[in-house]
Short mmCIF file of C-alpha atoms in Angstrom, two decimals:
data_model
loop_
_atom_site.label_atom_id
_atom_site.label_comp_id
_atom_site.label_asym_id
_atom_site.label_seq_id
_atom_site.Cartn_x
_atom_site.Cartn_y
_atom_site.Cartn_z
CA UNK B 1 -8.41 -135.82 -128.39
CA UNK B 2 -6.78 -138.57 -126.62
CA UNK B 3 -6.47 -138.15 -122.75
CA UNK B 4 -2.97 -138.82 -121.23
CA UNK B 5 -3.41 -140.53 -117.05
CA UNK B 6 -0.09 -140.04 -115.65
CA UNK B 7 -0.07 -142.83 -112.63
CA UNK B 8 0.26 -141.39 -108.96
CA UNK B 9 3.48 -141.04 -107.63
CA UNK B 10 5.06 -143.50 -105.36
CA UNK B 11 4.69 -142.02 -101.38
CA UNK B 12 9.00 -142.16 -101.51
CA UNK B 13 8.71 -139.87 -104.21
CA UNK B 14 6.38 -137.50 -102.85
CA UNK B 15 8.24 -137.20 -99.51
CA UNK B 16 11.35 -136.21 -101.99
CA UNK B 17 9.38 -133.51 -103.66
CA UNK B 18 8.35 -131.92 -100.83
CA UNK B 19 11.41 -131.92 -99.50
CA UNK B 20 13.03 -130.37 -102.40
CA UNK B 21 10.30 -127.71 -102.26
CA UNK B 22 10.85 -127.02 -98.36
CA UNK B 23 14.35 -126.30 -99.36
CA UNK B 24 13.43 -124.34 -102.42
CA UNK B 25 10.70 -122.16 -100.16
CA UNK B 26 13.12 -121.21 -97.31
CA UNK B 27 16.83 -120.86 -99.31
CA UNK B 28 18.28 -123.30 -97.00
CA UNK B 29 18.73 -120.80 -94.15
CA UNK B 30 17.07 -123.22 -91.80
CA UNK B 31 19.91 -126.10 -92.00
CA UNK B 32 22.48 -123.45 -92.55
CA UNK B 33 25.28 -123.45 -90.08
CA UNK B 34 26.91 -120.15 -91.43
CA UNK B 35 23.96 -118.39 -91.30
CA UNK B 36 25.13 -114.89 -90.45
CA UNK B 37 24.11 -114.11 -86.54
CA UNK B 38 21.92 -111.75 -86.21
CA UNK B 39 21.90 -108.14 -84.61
CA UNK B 40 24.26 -105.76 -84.05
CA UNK B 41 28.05 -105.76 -83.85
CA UNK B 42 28.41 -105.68 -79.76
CA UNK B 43 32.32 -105.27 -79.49
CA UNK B 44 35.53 -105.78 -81.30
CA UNK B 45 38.67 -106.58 -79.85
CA UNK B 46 42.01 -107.58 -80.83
CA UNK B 47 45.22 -109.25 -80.44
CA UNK B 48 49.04 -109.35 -81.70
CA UNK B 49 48.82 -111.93 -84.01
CA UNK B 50 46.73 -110.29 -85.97
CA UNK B 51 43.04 -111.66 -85.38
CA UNK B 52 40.23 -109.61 -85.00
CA UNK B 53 37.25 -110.63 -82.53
CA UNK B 54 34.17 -110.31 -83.06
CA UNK B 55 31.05 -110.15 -80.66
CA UNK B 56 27.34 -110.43 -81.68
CA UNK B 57 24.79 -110.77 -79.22
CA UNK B 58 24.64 -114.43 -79.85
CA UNK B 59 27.85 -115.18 -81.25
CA UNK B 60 31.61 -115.32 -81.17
CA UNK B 61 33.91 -115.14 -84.15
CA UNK B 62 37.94 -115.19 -84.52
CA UNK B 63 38.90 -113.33 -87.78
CA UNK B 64 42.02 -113.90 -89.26
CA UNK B 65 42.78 -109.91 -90.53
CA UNK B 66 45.74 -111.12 -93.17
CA UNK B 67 44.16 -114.59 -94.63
CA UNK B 68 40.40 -113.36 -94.46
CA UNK B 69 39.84 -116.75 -92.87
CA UNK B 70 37.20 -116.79 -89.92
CA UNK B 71 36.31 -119.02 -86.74
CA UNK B 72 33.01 -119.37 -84.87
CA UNK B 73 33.83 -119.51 -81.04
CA UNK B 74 30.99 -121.28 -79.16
CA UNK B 75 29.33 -119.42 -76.41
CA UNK B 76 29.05 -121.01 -72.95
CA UNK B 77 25.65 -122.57 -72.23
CA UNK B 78 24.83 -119.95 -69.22
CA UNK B 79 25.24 -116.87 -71.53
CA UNK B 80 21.80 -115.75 -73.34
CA UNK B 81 23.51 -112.55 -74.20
CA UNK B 82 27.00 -111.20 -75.02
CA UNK B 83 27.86 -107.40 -74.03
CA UNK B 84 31.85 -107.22 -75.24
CA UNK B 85 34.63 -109.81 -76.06
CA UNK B 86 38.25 -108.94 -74.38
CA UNK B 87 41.31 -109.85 -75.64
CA UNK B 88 44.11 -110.52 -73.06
CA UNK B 89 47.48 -112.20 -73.40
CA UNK B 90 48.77 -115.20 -74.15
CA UNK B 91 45.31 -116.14 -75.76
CA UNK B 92 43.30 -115.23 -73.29
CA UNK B 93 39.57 -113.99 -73.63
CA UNK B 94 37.60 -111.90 -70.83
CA UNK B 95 33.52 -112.40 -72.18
CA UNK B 96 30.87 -109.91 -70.53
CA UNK B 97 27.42 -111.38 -70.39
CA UNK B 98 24.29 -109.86 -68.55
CA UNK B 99 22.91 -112.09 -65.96
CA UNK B 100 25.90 -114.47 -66.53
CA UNK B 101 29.14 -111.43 -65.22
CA UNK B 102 32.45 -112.02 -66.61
CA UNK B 103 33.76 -115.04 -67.91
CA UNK B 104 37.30 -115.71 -69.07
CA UNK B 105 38.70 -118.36 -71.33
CA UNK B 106 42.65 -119.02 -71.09
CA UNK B 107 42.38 -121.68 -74.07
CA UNK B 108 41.17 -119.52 -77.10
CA UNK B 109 37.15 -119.89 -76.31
CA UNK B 110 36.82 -123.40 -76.10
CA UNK B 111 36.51 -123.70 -72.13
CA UNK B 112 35.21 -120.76 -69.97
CA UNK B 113 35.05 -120.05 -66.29
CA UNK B 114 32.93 -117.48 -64.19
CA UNK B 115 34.73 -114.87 -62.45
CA UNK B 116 32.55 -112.84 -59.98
CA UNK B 117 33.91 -112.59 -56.71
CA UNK B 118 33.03 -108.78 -55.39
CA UNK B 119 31.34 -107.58 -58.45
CA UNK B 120 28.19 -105.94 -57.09
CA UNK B 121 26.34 -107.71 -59.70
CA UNK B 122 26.07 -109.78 -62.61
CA UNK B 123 24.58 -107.97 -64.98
CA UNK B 124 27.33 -106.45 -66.60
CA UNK B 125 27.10 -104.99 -69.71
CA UNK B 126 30.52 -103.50 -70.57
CA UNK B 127 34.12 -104.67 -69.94
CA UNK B 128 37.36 -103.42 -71.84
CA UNK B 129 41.36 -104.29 -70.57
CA UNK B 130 43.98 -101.57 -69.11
CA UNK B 131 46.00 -100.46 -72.09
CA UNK B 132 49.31 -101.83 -70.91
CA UNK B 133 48.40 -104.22 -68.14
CA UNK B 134 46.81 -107.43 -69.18
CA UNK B 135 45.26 -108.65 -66.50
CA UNK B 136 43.43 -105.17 -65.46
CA UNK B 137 39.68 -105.43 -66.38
CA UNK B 138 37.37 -102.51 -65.93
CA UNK B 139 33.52 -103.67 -65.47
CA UNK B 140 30.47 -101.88 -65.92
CA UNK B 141 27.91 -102.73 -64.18
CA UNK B 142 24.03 -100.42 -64.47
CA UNK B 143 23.26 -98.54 -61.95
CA UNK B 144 26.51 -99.41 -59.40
CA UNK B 145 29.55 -98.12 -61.63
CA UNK B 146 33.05 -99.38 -62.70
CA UNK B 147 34.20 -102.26 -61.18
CA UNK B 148 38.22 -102.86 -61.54
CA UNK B 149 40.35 -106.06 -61.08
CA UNK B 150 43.90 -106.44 -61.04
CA UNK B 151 44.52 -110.82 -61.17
CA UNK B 152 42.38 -110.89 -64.29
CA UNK B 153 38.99 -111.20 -62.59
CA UNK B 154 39.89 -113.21 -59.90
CA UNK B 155 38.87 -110.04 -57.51
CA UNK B 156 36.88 -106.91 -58.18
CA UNK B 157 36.44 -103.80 -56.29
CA UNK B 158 33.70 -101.21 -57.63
CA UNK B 159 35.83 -98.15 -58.03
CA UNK B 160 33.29 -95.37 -58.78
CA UNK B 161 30.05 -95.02 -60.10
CA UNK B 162 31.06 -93.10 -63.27
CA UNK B 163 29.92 -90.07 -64.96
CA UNK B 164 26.34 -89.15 -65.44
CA UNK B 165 24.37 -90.52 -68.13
CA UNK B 166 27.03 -93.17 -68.33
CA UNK B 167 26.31 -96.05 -71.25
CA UNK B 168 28.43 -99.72 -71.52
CA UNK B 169 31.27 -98.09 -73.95
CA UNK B 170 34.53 -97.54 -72.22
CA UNK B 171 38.55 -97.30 -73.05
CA UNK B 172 41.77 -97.39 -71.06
CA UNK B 173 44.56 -95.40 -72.68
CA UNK B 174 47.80 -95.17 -71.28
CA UNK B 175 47.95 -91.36 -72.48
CA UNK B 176 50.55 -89.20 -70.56
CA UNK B 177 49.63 -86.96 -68.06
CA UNK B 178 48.13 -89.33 -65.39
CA UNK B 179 48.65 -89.21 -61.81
CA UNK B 180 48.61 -93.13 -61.89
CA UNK B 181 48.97 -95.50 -65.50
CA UNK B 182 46.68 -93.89 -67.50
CA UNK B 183 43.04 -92.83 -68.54
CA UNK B 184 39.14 -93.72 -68.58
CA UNK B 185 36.90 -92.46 -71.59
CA UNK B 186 33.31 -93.42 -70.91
CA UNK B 187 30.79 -92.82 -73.67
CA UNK B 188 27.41 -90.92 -72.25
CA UNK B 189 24.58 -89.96 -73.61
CA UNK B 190 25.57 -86.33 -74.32
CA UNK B 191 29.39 -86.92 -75.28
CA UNK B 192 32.82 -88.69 -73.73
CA UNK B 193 33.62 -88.18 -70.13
CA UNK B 194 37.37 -88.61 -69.18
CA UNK B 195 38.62 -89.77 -65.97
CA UNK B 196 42.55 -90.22 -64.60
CA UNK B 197 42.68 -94.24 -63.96
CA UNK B 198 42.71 -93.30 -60.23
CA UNK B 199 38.82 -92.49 -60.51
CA UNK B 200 39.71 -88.89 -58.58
CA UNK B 201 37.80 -86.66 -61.22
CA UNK B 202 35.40 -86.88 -63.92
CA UNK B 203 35.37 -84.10 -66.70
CA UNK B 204 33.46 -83.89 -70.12
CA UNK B 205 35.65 -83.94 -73.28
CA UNK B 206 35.52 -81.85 -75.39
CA UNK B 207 32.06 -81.83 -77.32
CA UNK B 208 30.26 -84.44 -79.40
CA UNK B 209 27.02 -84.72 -80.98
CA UNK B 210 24.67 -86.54 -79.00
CA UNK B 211 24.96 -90.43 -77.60
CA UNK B 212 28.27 -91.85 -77.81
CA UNK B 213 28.28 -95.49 -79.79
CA UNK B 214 31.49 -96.66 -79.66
CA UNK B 215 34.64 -95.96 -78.68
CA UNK B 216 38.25 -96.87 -79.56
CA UNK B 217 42.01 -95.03 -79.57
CA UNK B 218 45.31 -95.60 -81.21
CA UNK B 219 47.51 -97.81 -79.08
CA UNK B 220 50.74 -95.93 -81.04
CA UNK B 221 49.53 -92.55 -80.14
CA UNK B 222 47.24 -92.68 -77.14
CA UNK B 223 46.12 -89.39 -76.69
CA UNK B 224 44.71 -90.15 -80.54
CA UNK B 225 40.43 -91.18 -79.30
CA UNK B 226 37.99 -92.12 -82.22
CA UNK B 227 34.25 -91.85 -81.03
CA UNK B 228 31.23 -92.86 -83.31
CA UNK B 229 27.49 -90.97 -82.54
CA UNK B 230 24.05 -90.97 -84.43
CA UNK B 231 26.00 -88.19 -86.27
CA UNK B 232 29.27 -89.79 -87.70
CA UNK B 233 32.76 -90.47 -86.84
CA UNK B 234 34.93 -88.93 -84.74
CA UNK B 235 38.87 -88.27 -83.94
CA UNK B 236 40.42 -86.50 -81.19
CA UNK B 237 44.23 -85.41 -81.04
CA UNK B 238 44.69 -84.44 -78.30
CA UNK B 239 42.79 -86.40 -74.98
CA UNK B 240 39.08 -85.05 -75.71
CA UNK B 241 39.93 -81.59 -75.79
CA UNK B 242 38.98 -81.15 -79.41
CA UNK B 243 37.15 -82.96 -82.40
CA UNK B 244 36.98 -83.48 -85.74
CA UNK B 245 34.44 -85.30 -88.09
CA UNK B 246 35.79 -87.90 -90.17
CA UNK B 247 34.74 -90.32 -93.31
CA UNK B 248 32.39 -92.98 -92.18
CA UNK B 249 30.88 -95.72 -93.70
CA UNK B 250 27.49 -94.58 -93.63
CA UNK B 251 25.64 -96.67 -91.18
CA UNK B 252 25.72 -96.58 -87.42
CA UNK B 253 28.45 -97.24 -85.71
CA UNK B 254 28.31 -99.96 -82.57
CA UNK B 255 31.70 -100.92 -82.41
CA UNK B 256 35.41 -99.65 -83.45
CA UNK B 257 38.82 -101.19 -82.84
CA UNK B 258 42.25 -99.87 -84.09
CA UNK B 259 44.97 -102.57 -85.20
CA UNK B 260 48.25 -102.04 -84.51
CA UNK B 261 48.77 -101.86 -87.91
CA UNK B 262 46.76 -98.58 -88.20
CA UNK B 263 43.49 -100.50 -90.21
CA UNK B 264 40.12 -99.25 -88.28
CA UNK B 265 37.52 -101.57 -88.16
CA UNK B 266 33.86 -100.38 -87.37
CA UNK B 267 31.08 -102.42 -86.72
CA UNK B 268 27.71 -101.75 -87.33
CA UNK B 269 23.84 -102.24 -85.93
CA UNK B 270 22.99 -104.17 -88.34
CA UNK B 271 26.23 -106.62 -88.34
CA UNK B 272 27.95 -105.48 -91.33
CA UNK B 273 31.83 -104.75 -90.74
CA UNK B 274 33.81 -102.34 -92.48
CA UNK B 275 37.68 -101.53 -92.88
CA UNK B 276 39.69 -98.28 -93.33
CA UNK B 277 43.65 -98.88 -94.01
CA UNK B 278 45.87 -97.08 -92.72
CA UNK B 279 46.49 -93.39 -93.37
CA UNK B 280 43.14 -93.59 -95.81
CA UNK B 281 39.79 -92.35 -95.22
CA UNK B 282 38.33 -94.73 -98.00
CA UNK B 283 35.98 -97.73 -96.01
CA UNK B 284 35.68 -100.92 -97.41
CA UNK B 285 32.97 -103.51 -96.33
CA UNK B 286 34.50 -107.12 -94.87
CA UNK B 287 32.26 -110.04 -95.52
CA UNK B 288 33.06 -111.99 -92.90
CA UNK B 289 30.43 -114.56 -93.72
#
């Protein structure tokens, strides 16, 4: 039998080769730049136009809800980890970042400045917007309480410490029935506490099962609150007095946010996003990525 020498490969064509199998080995991911972040869905947010935003806790997206057409937003260099994304108006975003405080962008994401001055701290870890009132921000920060300002974080004042057991999920709703513009839900770890936006009394509401995950509410009908827990999904009609268990998509629940359109979104611990349209109980999963 005749023996066949094949002649050594040139050192060019080696290099290729294992190049090719470096590539091969890993799928890419490593020289991907739309990798999909990692870790949980922190906070959604959104505005009139329509997009949806999107926190992770290392990343920023703008997603377009009628063209399906997504944005990365770059995070500023100081933040190692993102709590909750804001929408305000005019295009203005309000970023919560442990160790970093609040942060606000009045050009879409692309430039961002710190705004501190009289938060007790800056390790914040929640942050949502007054329901009518643009430039009212409510902070949390552990172990002080809820911070508000009034000039869009130009000034805070810590307002009260919060309910017991409080977690880093709040809403404002501009329900009826306040003594001033509306109300605080904070999520705890037993339920939803519900507060008059004057801070002058705390009261459970209603009952839920266990830690509260997220948190949202219908802007059209604000006494209409949506909580997720370890359990499932939830909607109250009437303030936290009473719940009911809805449809959910069948994996935890970090993060909700009603459009004005009536489509809930609900984010997820393990980054997937999911859409229910309105006046349906059918989910649908969103691949942003």
């Amino acid at each position: 039998m005749k023996l066949i020498r094949f002649k050594p490969l040139p050192r060019v064509h080696k290099v290729f080769i294992f190049l090719i199998g470096m590539l091969f080995l890993y799928g890419g991911s490593a020289v991907s730049a739309d990798a999909q972040p990692q870790g949980q869905v922190v906070s959604l947010s959104g505005d009139r136009g329509g997009d949806l935003f999107i926190a992770y806790p290392q990343a920023l997206y703008r997603f377009d809800t009628q063209t399906g057409k997504r944005e990365s937003i770059p995070l500023p260099g100081s933040v190692e980890r993102v709590a909750a994304l804001v929408t305000g108006g005019a295009g203005t975003l309000y970023l919560a970042a442990p160790g970093t405080g609040v942060l606000r962008s009045v050009d879409g994401g692309r430039n961002w400045d710190v705004r501190n001055e009289g938060l007790s701290s800056s390790q914040v870890t929640g942050l949502i917007r007054h329901a009518a009132q643009p430039d009212t921000l409510y902070a949390v920060v552990p172990e002080e309480g809820i911070h508000r300002s009034e000039d869009g974080g130009g000034e805070w004042l810590l307002m009260h410490a919060g309910p017991g057991e409080m977690t880093d999920h709040l809403i404002h709703s501009d329900m009826p029935g306040s003594m001033q513009t509306g109300w605080i839900f904070a999520a705890t770890r037993t339920g939803v506490s519900r507060s008059m936006d004057c801070f002058c009394l705390w009261r459970e509401a209603g009952s839920l099962p266990g830690e509260v995950t997220a948190l949202t509410y219908d802007p059209s009908q604000p006494s209409h609150i949506y909580a997720a827990t370890g359990e499932g999904l939830f909607l109250s009609q009437d303030g936290g007095q009473s719940w009911s268990e809805l449809p959910a998509p069948g994996a935890e629940l970090t993060a909700l946010h009603l459009t004005a359109s009536g489509a809930l979104y609900a984010g997820t611990r393990d980054g997937t996003l999911f859409r229910a349209a309105p006046q349906t109980e059918n989910w649908e999963r969103i691949d942003v990525f």
